[in-house]
Amino acid sequence: MSKGKSVFRCTECGADQPKWGGRCDACGAWNSLVEEALLNRRIGGSADRQVPSDHPPIRLSDISGGQVDRWRTGLAEFDFVLGGGIVPGSVTLVGGEPGIGKSTLLMQCAARLESQGVSTLYVSGEESPDQLRLRADRLEEDAGRIHVLGETRLEAILHHAAQLKSSVVLLDSVQTTYTDELEGAPGNVGQVRECAARLMRFAKESGPAVLLVGHVTKGGGIAGPKTLEHIVDTVLYFEGETTLDHRILRAVKNRFGSVDEIGVFRMTGTGLEPVANPAAAFLAGRTTGASGSAVTALMEGTRPMLVEIQALASKAGFGTPQRVATGLDHRRLALLLAVLERRGGLPFGNLDVFVNVTGGVRLIEPSTDLAILAALVSTVHDRPVPADALFLGEVGLGGEIRPVAGVERRLAEAARQGFRRVYLSARSRGTSDELEVIGLEGIGELTRRLAA
Ligand code: TYD
Ligand code: MG
């Protein structure tokens, strides 16, 4: 094939265009077209040529089993997020910012799998085997049995994986891997997509599970075309503040389990450690008895998590008072302040307001409104809310308090963590034997009760 033949491929949707342009015709994204060399081989052929298949169609009822076998790594939070362990023949992409702990996580998984007799091959295009050894030495797990390979060429990687008959292949990272069959540098859209597709085929045909590390872009997505996430079975994001100990592993796609489940880890001197009581992980370090603090329960997948919201209102200097929200949308804060002012009669006009969600958590659910209000009321009056109180409720523009979903589970978790009373919507149907339930119609009632 003649050299230099190329197409322009959209980094957003993966569509091919014969000519460069400022905008992708397929998805409308701007500045997303990059030049890419075409495949050296020809795919397909005449469409109506009949090719016998090794796998003829079978009836679903003739397929045995139902329960998928899984390899449990024993790293409890990792197994939980995957839905019970690694599924043979599956491809899992683990994305995250540099330094968050992706390589550490994969190395620990490999070590734990080896200790159960599951053979692993750890391929790194980012670190040399010597550097891998240094990392392994820090870990609590014994990583000695893992096969390591410093290689970036996909053909060589697949060859070694097949030779070793590895049950689990860990590849760090998909952006450093390239195939001979495409021109173009590792990490470009075509390379990443082709490598992922070939690994997927390898996993489905030969049966090993593949874990891929993927880098994230500044926007927070995994670098490469969005199609990369479509190709693989499972996509996990590893998040957290590198300056804090906590790390959250979040499933955003999972063909073998539920999505939006999270696992919580702590980065220690000997690797990642699953947090034993994830529901209360973000409450650690809470000082009770201070004003401006309130606790709520979020749903993360099927698990409730308790988080603390802190507010501080102080007299503003000259000019427009400041509104600073960390871990929640500043527009949500503005709305809640307006509601408190108009419906609750608390003036914020000359106060600077700071609201902070502890532990680096981001609030997305409106069910956290009531806790934000409680923290604000508490700081204005400089009166702590009861330390054993939980706040659950969405607040409307009329100052009404609305029920939230999944109350039972949130209350059960709060009771387990030692909470004794809960403020929620009077219309909420959740009850609890262990908690005193305080139903509120509107925020007037909240301010009255917190002031009493
Ligand atoms: P790493 O797994 O290399 O992150 P990534 O592959 O996502 O880029 O590790 C990130 C950080 O974790 C690194 O700064 C060192 C630190 N670390 C520990 O604190 N304890 C340990 O046991 C290990 C192995 C790493
Ligand atoms: Mg790494």
Coordinates of C-alpha atoms and ligand atoms in Angstrom, one line a residue:
M1 CA 0.0 0.0 0.0
S2 CA 1.3 3.4 -0.8
K3 CA 2.8 5.3 2.1
G4 CA 1.4 8.5 3.3
K5 CA -2.3 7.8 2.7
S6 CA -4.2 9.3 5.5
V7 CA -7.6 10.4 6.8
F8 CA -8.7 13.0 9.2
R9 CA -10.2 11.6 12.3
C10 CA -12.4 13.3 14.9
T11 CA -11.0 13.0 18.4
E12 CA -14.5 13.3 19.8
C13 CA -16.6 10.9 17.9
G14 CA -13.9 8.9 15.9
A15 CA -15.6 9.7 12.5
D16 CA -13.3 9.8 9.4
Q17 CA -13.2 12.7 7.0
P18 CA -11.2 12.8 3.8
K19 CA -10.3 16.4 4.2
W20 CA -9.2 18.6 7.1
G21 CA -11.7 21.1 8.3
G22 CA -12.3 23.2 11.4
R23 CA -15.3 21.3 12.4
C24 CA -16.3 17.6 12.4
D25 CA -19.2 17.0 10.0
A26 CA -20.4 14.0 12.0
C27 CA -20.6 15.4 15.5
G28 CA -20.1 19.1 15.0
A29 CA -17.1 19.4 17.4
W30 CA -14.6 22.2 16.6
N31 CA -10.9 21.7 16.2
S32 CA -11.2 18.0 16.7
L33 CA -9.8 16.6 13.4
V34 CA -6.4 15.1 13.5
E35 CA -4.5 13.6 10.6
E36 CA -4.0 9.9 10.8
A37 CA -2.3 7.3 8.7
L38 CA -4.5 4.6 7.2
L39 CA -4.3 0.9 8.0
N40 CA -1.6 -0.9 6.2
R41 CA -3.9 -3.9 5.8
R42 CA -7.2 -4.1 4.1
I43 CA -10.2 -5.0 6.2
G44 CA -13.0 -7.0 4.9
G45 CA -13.5 -7.6 1.2
S46 CA -16.6 -8.2 -0.8
A47 CA -19.6 -7.9 1.4
D48 CA -21.5 -10.9 0.2
R49 CA -18.6 -13.4 0.4
Q50 CA -19.7 -16.1 2.8
V51 CA -17.2 -16.9 5.5
P52 CA -17.8 -20.0 7.7
S53 CA -17.6 -19.0 11.4
D54 CA -15.9 -20.9 14.2
H55 CA -18.8 -19.9 16.4
P56 CA -22.2 -20.8 14.8
P57 CA -25.3 -19.2 16.4
I58 CA -26.7 -21.1 19.4
R59 CA -29.9 -20.8 21.4
L60 CA -29.6 -18.9 24.6
S61 CA -31.2 -21.7 26.6
D62 CA -28.4 -24.1 25.4
I63 CA -25.8 -21.9 27.0
S64 CA -24.8 -23.3 30.4
G65 CA -24.2 -21.4 33.5
G66 CA -25.7 -18.0 34.3
Q67 CA -23.4 -17.2 37.1
V68 CA -20.2 -15.7 35.7
D69 CA -17.1 -16.9 37.4
R70 CA -15.0 -14.0 38.7
W71 CA -11.5 -13.6 40.1
R72 CA -11.7 -11.9 43.4
T73 CA -8.6 -9.9 44.1
G74 CA -9.3 -9.6 47.9
L75 CA -8.9 -5.9 47.6
A76 CA -12.4 -5.5 48.9
E77 CA -13.4 -2.1 47.5
F78 CA -12.0 -2.9 44.0
D79 CA -14.0 -6.2 43.8
F80 CA -17.1 -4.4 45.0
V81 CA -16.8 -1.7 42.3
L82 CA -16.4 -4.3 39.6
G83 CA -19.5 -6.1 40.8
G84 CA -17.8 -9.0 42.6
G85 CA -14.4 -9.3 41.0
I86 CA -12.7 -9.5 37.6
V87 CA -14.6 -11.3 34.9
P88 CA -12.5 -13.6 32.6
G89 CA -12.4 -12.4 29.1
S90 CA -13.4 -8.8 30.0
V91 CA -11.5 -5.6 29.3
T92 CA -11.5 -2.9 32.0
L93 CA -10.2 0.6 31.6
V94 CA -8.9 2.4 34.7
G95 CA -8.6 6.1 34.1
G96 CA -7.3 8.8 36.4
E97 CA -4.9 11.7 36.7
P98 CA -1.2 11.2 36.9
G99 CA 0.0 10.3 40.4
I100 CA -3.4 9.2 41.6
G101 CA -2.4 5.6 42.0
K102 CA -3.4 3.7 38.9
S103 CA -0.2 1.8 38.6
T104 CA -0.2 1.0 42.3
L105 CA -3.7 -0.3 42.2
L106 CA -3.0 -2.6 39.2
M107 CA 0.2 -3.8 40.7
Q108 CA -1.6 -4.7 44.0
C109 CA -4.3 -6.5 42.1
A110 CA -1.8 -8.5 40.2
A111 CA 0.1 -9.4 43.4
R112 CA -3.2 -10.5 45.0
L113 CA -4.3 -12.5 42.0
E114 CA -0.9 -14.3 41.9
S115 CA -1.2 -15.2 45.6
Q116 CA -4.3 -17.1 44.6
G117 CA -2.7 -18.9 41.7
V118 CA -4.1 -16.6 39.0
S119 CA -1.2 -15.9 36.5
T120 CA -0.6 -12.3 35.6
L121 CA 1.4 -10.3 33.2
Y122 CA 2.1 -6.7 34.0
V123 CA 3.1 -4.7 30.9
S124 CA 4.5 -1.3 31.3
G125 CA 5.3 1.2 28.7
E126 CA 5.8 3.9 31.3
E127 CA 8.2 2.4 33.7
S128 CA 11.1 0.1 33.3
P129 CA 11.1 -3.3 35.1
D130 CA 13.6 -1.9 37.6
Q131 CA 11.2 0.9 38.4
L132 CA 8.4 -1.6 38.7
R133 CA 10.5 -3.5 41.2
L134 CA 11.0 -0.4 43.3
R135 CA 7.3 0.2 43.4
A136 CA 6.6 -3.5 44.2
D137 CA 9.0 -3.4 47.1
R138 CA 7.0 -0.7 48.8
L139 CA 3.8 -2.7 48.7
E140 CA 2.4 -4.7 51.5
E141 CA 1.6 -7.5 49.0
D142 CA 4.2 -9.8 47.8
A143 CA 4.5 -9.0 44.1
G144 CA 7.4 -11.4 43.3
R145 CA 5.4 -13.8 41.2
I146 CA 4.1 -11.3 38.7
H147 CA 5.6 -11.4 35.3
V148 CA 6.6 -8.0 34.1
L149 CA 7.4 -6.8 30.6
G150 CA 8.6 -3.4 29.5
E151 CA 7.1 -3.2 26.0
T152 CA 4.9 -0.9 24.0
R153 CA 4.4 -2.8 20.8
L154 CA 1.0 -4.5 20.9
E155 CA 2.0 -7.5 18.7
A156 CA 4.9 -8.3 21.1
I157 CA 2.6 -7.9 24.2
L158 CA -0.1 -10.2 22.7
H159 CA 2.6 -12.7 21.8
H160 CA 4.0 -12.9 25.3
A161 CA 0.6 -13.0 26.9
A162 CA -0.3 -15.9 24.7
Q163 CA 3.0 -17.7 25.4
L164 CA 2.7 -17.3 29.1
K165 CA -1.0 -18.1 29.0
S166 CA -1.6 -15.3 31.5
S167 CA -5.0 -15.2 33.0
V168 CA -4.9 -11.5 33.6
V169 CA -3.0 -9.0 31.5
L170 CA -2.4 -5.5 33.0
L171 CA -1.4 -2.9 30.5
D172 CA 0.0 0.5 31.7
S173 CA -1.0 2.4 29.6
V174 CA -3.1 2.2 26.5
Q175 CA -1.7 5.6 25.4
T176 CA 1.9 4.2 25.3
T177 CA 0.9 1.1 23.3
Y178 CA 1.0 1.1 19.5
T179 CA 0.5 -1.4 16.7
D180 CA 2.7 -1.9 13.7
E181 CA -0.4 -2.1 11.5
L182 CA -1.1 1.6 11.8
E183 CA 1.2 4.4 11.1
G184 CA 1.2 7.3 13.6
A185 CA 2.6 7.8 17.1
P186 CA 1.4 5.9 20.1
G187 CA -1.4 7.8 21.9
N188 CA -3.1 9.1 18.8
V189 CA -6.7 8.5 18.3
G190 CA -6.4 5.7 15.7
Q191 CA -3.6 3.9 17.7
V192 CA -5.5 4.0 20.9
R193 CA -8.7 2.8 19.3
E194 CA -7.1 0.0 17.3
C195 CA -5.0 -1.2 20.3
A196 CA -8.1 -1.3 22.5
A197 CA -10.1 -3.1 19.9
R198 CA -7.4 -5.7 19.3
L199 CA -7.0 -6.2 23.1
M200 CA -10.8 -6.7 23.3
R201 CA -10.7 -9.3 20.5
F202 CA -7.8 -11.0 22.3
A203 CA -9.7 -11.1 25.6
K204 CA -12.9 -12.5 24.0
E205 CA -11.1 -15.1 21.9
S206 CA -8.4 -16.3 24.3
G207 CA -10.2 -15.7 27.6
P208 CA -7.8 -13.6 29.7
A209 CA -9.0 -10.5 31.5
V210 CA -7.3 -7.3 30.5
L211 CA -6.9 -4.3 32.7
L212 CA -5.9 -1.1 30.9
V213 CA -4.6 2.1 32.4
G214 CA -5.9 5.2 30.6
H215 CA -4.7 8.8 31.0
V216 CA -7.2 11.5 31.4
T217 CA -7.2 14.8 29.6
K218 CA -7.6 18.2 31.2
G219 CA -11.3 18.0 30.7
G220 CA -11.4 14.9 33.0
G221 CA -12.2 12.3 30.3
I222 CA -10.0 9.5 29.2
A223 CA -7.6 10.6 26.5
G224 CA -8.4 9.2 23.1
P225 CA -11.7 8.9 21.3
K226 CA -14.9 8.5 23.2
T227 CA -15.2 5.3 21.3
L228 CA -12.5 3.9 23.6
E229 CA -15.1 3.8 26.4
H230 CA -17.6 2.2 24.1
I231 CA -15.2 -0.6 23.1
V232 CA -14.3 -1.8 26.6
D233 CA -16.6 -3.7 29.0
T234 CA -15.9 -1.6 32.1
V235 CA -14.7 1.9 32.7
L236 CA -13.5 2.9 36.1
Y237 CA -12.3 6.3 37.2
F238 CA -9.8 6.7 40.0
E239 CA -10.3 10.1 41.6
G240 CA -9.2 12.1 44.5
E241 CA -7.0 15.0 45.6
T242 CA -3.5 13.8 45.3
T243 CA -2.8 15.9 48.4
L244 CA -5.4 14.0 50.5
D245 CA -5.2 10.3 51.4
H246 CA -8.5 9.3 50.1
R247 CA -9.0 7.9 46.7
I248 CA -12.4 7.1 45.1
L249 CA -12.7 4.4 42.4
R250 CA -15.9 4.9 40.5
A251 CA -17.5 2.7 37.9
V252 CA -19.0 4.7 35.1
K253 CA -19.7 1.8 32.8
N254 CA -19.9 -1.8 33.7
R255 CA -21.2 -4.6 31.5
F256 CA -21.0 -7.0 34.4
G257 CA -22.2 -5.0 37.3
S258 CA -23.9 -1.8 38.3
V259 CA -22.6 1.7 37.5
D260 CA -22.0 4.6 39.8
E261 CA -20.8 2.3 42.6
I262 CA -17.7 3.7 44.3
G263 CA -15.0 2.2 46.3
V264 CA -12.9 4.2 48.8
F265 CA -9.2 3.7 49.4
R266 CA -6.5 5.3 51.4
M267 CA -3.0 5.8 50.0
T268 CA -0.5 4.7 52.6
G269 CA 3.2 4.1 52.6
T270 CA 2.6 0.5 51.6
G271 CA 0.1 1.0 48.8
L272 CA -3.6 1.4 48.6
E273 CA -5.7 0.2 51.5
P274 CA -9.5 -0.3 51.1
V275 CA -11.3 1.8 53.7
A276 CA -13.2 -0.5 56.0
N277 CA -16.1 1.8 56.7
P278 CA -16.5 3.8 53.5
A279 CA -19.8 5.4 54.6
A280 CA -18.0 7.3 57.3
A281 CA -14.7 7.8 55.6
F282 CA -15.4 11.5 54.8
L283 CA -16.6 12.2 58.3
A284 CA -13.2 11.3 59.8
G285 CA -11.7 14.4 61.5
R286 CA -15.0 16.1 62.1
T287 CA -15.0 18.3 65.1
T288 CA -18.4 18.2 66.7
G289 CA -19.6 21.2 68.8
A290 CA -18.5 23.8 66.3
S291 CA -21.1 26.0 64.6
G292 CA -21.6 26.0 60.8
S293 CA -21.3 22.2 60.4
A294 CA -24.1 19.8 59.3
V295 CA -24.0 16.2 58.1
T296 CA -26.0 14.7 55.2
A297 CA -26.1 11.3 53.5
L298 CA -25.4 11.0 49.8
M299 CA -26.2 8.0 47.7
E300 CA -23.2 6.7 45.8
G301 CA -24.6 3.9 43.7
T302 CA -26.3 1.6 46.1
R303 CA -24.3 2.8 49.1
P304 CA -25.0 5.8 51.3
M305 CA -22.1 8.0 52.3
L306 CA -22.1 10.5 55.0
V307 CA -20.5 13.9 54.4
E308 CA -20.0 17.0 56.4
I309 CA -20.9 20.4 55.0
Q310 CA -19.2 23.4 56.6
A311 CA -20.4 27.0 56.3
L312 CA -18.9 30.2 57.5
A313 CA -20.5 33.6 57.4
S314 CA -18.5 36.6 58.4
K315 CA -19.0 40.4 58.1
A316 CA -18.0 41.5 54.7
G317 CA -15.6 44.4 54.1
F318 CA -16.3 46.9 51.4
G319 CA -17.8 46.0 48.0
T320 CA -19.8 43.0 47.0
P321 CA -19.8 40.2 49.7
Q322 CA -18.0 37.1 48.7
R323 CA -19.7 33.8 47.9
V324 CA -17.3 30.9 47.9
A325 CA -18.5 27.3 47.3
T326 CA -16.1 24.4 47.4
G327 CA -17.5 21.0 46.4
L328 CA -20.9 22.3 45.3
D329 CA -22.2 24.5 42.5
H330 CA -21.9 28.2 43.3
R331 CA -25.3 28.8 41.6
R332 CA -26.9 26.3 44.0
L333 CA -25.4 28.2 46.9
A334 CA -26.7 31.5 45.5
L335 CA -30.2 30.0 45.2
L336 CA -30.2 28.6 48.7
L337 CA -29.0 31.9 50.2
A338 CA -31.8 33.7 48.4
V339 CA -34.3 31.2 49.7
L340 CA -33.0 31.6 53.2
E341 CA -33.1 35.4 53.0
R342 CA -36.6 35.6 51.4
R343 CA -38.3 32.7 53.1
G344 CA -36.4 32.3 56.3
G345 CA -35.7 35.9 57.1
L346 CA -32.0 35.5 57.5
P347 CA -30.1 38.5 55.9
F348 CA -26.9 37.7 54.1
G349 CA -26.6 41.0 52.3
N350 CA -23.5 42.2 54.2
L351 CA -21.9 38.8 55.0
D352 CA -19.2 36.9 53.2
V353 CA -20.3 33.3 52.8
F354 CA -18.0 30.3 52.5
V355 CA -19.4 26.8 52.1
N356 CA -17.1 23.7 51.9
V357 CA -17.8 20.0 51.5
T358 CA -15.1 18.1 53.5
G359 CA -13.0 15.3 52.1
G360 CA -12.9 16.6 48.5
V361 CA -16.5 15.3 47.9
R362 CA -18.7 17.0 45.3
L363 CA -22.3 17.4 46.0
I364 CA -24.6 16.8 43.0
E365 CA -27.8 15.6 44.5
P366 CA -30.3 18.3 45.6
S367 CA -31.0 16.1 48.6
T368 CA -28.1 17.9 50.3
D369 CA -29.9 21.3 50.3
L370 CA -31.3 21.0 53.8
A371 CA -27.8 20.2 55.2
I372 CA -26.4 23.2 53.5
L373 CA -29.1 25.4 54.9
A374 CA -28.6 24.0 58.4
A375 CA -24.9 24.8 58.2
L376 CA -25.7 28.3 57.1
V377 CA -28.3 28.9 59.8
S378 CA -25.9 27.5 62.3
T379 CA -23.0 29.8 61.4
V380 CA -25.2 32.9 61.3
H381 CA -26.5 32.2 64.8
D382 CA -23.2 30.8 65.9
R383 CA -25.0 27.9 67.4
P384 CA -23.9 24.3 66.6
V385 CA -26.5 21.9 65.3
P386 CA -26.8 18.7 67.4
A387 CA -23.8 16.5 66.7
D388 CA -26.0 13.5 66.3
A389 CA -28.3 15.1 63.7
L390 CA -28.6 14.2 60.0
F391 CA -30.2 16.5 57.4
L392 CA -32.0 15.1 54.3
G393 CA -34.1 17.1 52.0
E394 CA -34.3 19.2 48.8
V395 CA -35.3 22.8 49.2
G396 CA -37.7 24.5 46.8
L397 CA -37.9 28.2 45.8
G398 CA -40.9 28.6 48.0
G399 CA -38.9 27.5 51.0
E400 CA -40.7 24.1 51.1
I401 CA -38.7 21.0 52.0
R402 CA -39.2 18.1 49.6
P403 CA -38.6 14.4 50.3
V404 CA -35.6 12.6 48.8
A405 CA -35.2 9.1 47.3
G406 CA -33.8 6.1 49.2
V407 CA -34.5 7.5 52.6
E408 CA -34.6 4.1 54.3
R409 CA -31.1 3.2 53.2
R410 CA -29.7 6.6 54.2
L411 CA -31.3 6.4 57.6
A412 CA -30.1 2.9 58.3
E413 CA -26.5 3.9 57.5
A414 CA -26.8 7.0 59.6
A415 CA -28.1 5.0 62.5
R416 CA -25.2 2.5 62.1
Q417 CA -22.8 5.5 62.3
G418 CA -24.2 6.7 65.5
F419 CA -26.6 9.4 64.4
R420 CA -29.7 9.6 66.6
R421 CA -32.0 12.2 64.9
V422 CA -32.9 13.2 61.4
Y423 CA -34.4 16.3 60.0
L424 CA -36.3 15.7 56.8
S425 CA -39.4 16.7 54.8
A426 CA -42.7 16.3 56.7
R427 CA -43.9 14.6 53.5
S428 CA -41.1 12.1 53.6
R429 CA -42.4 8.5 54.1
G430 CA -39.2 7.2 55.5
T431 CA -39.2 6.2 59.1
S432 CA -36.7 4.7 61.4
D433 CA -36.8 2.8 64.7
E434 CA -33.4 3.9 65.7
L435 CA -33.6 7.6 64.8
E436 CA -35.9 10.4 66.1
V437 CA -37.5 11.6 62.9
I438 CA -38.2 15.4 62.7
G439 CA -40.5 16.2 59.8
L440 CA -40.3 19.8 58.5
E441 CA -42.7 21.6 56.2
G442 CA -40.6 24.5 55.3
I443 CA -37.4 26.3 56.2
G444 CA -39.1 28.6 58.7
E445 CA -39.5 25.5 60.8
L446 CA -35.9 24.6 60.4
T447 CA -34.6 28.0 61.5
R448 CA -37.0 28.0 64.5
R449 CA -35.9 24.6 65.6
L450 CA -32.2 25.2 65.2
A451 CA -32.5 28.5 67.1
A452 CA -34.5 26.9 69.9
Ligands
TYD1 P1 1.2 5.8 40.9 O1 0.5 4.4 41.1 O2 2.4 5.8 40.2 O3 0.1 6.7 40.1 P2 -0.3 6.7 38.6 O4 0.0 5.4 38.0 O5 -1.8 7.0 38.7 O6 0.3 7.9 37.9 O7 1.4 6.3 42.4 C1 1.0 7.6 42.7 C2 1.6 8.1 44.0 O8 1.4 7.3 45.1 C3 3.1 8.4 43.9 O9 3.2 9.8 44.1 C4 3.7 7.7 45.1 C5 2.5 7.3 45.9 N1 2.7 6.0 46.6 C6 2.4 5.9 48.0 O10 2.1 6.9 48.6 N2 2.6 4.7 48.6 C7 2.9 3.6 47.9 O11 3.0 2.5 48.5 C8 3.1 3.7 46.5 C9 3.5 2.5 45.6 C10 3.0 4.9 45.9
MG2 MG 1.4 5.0 36.4

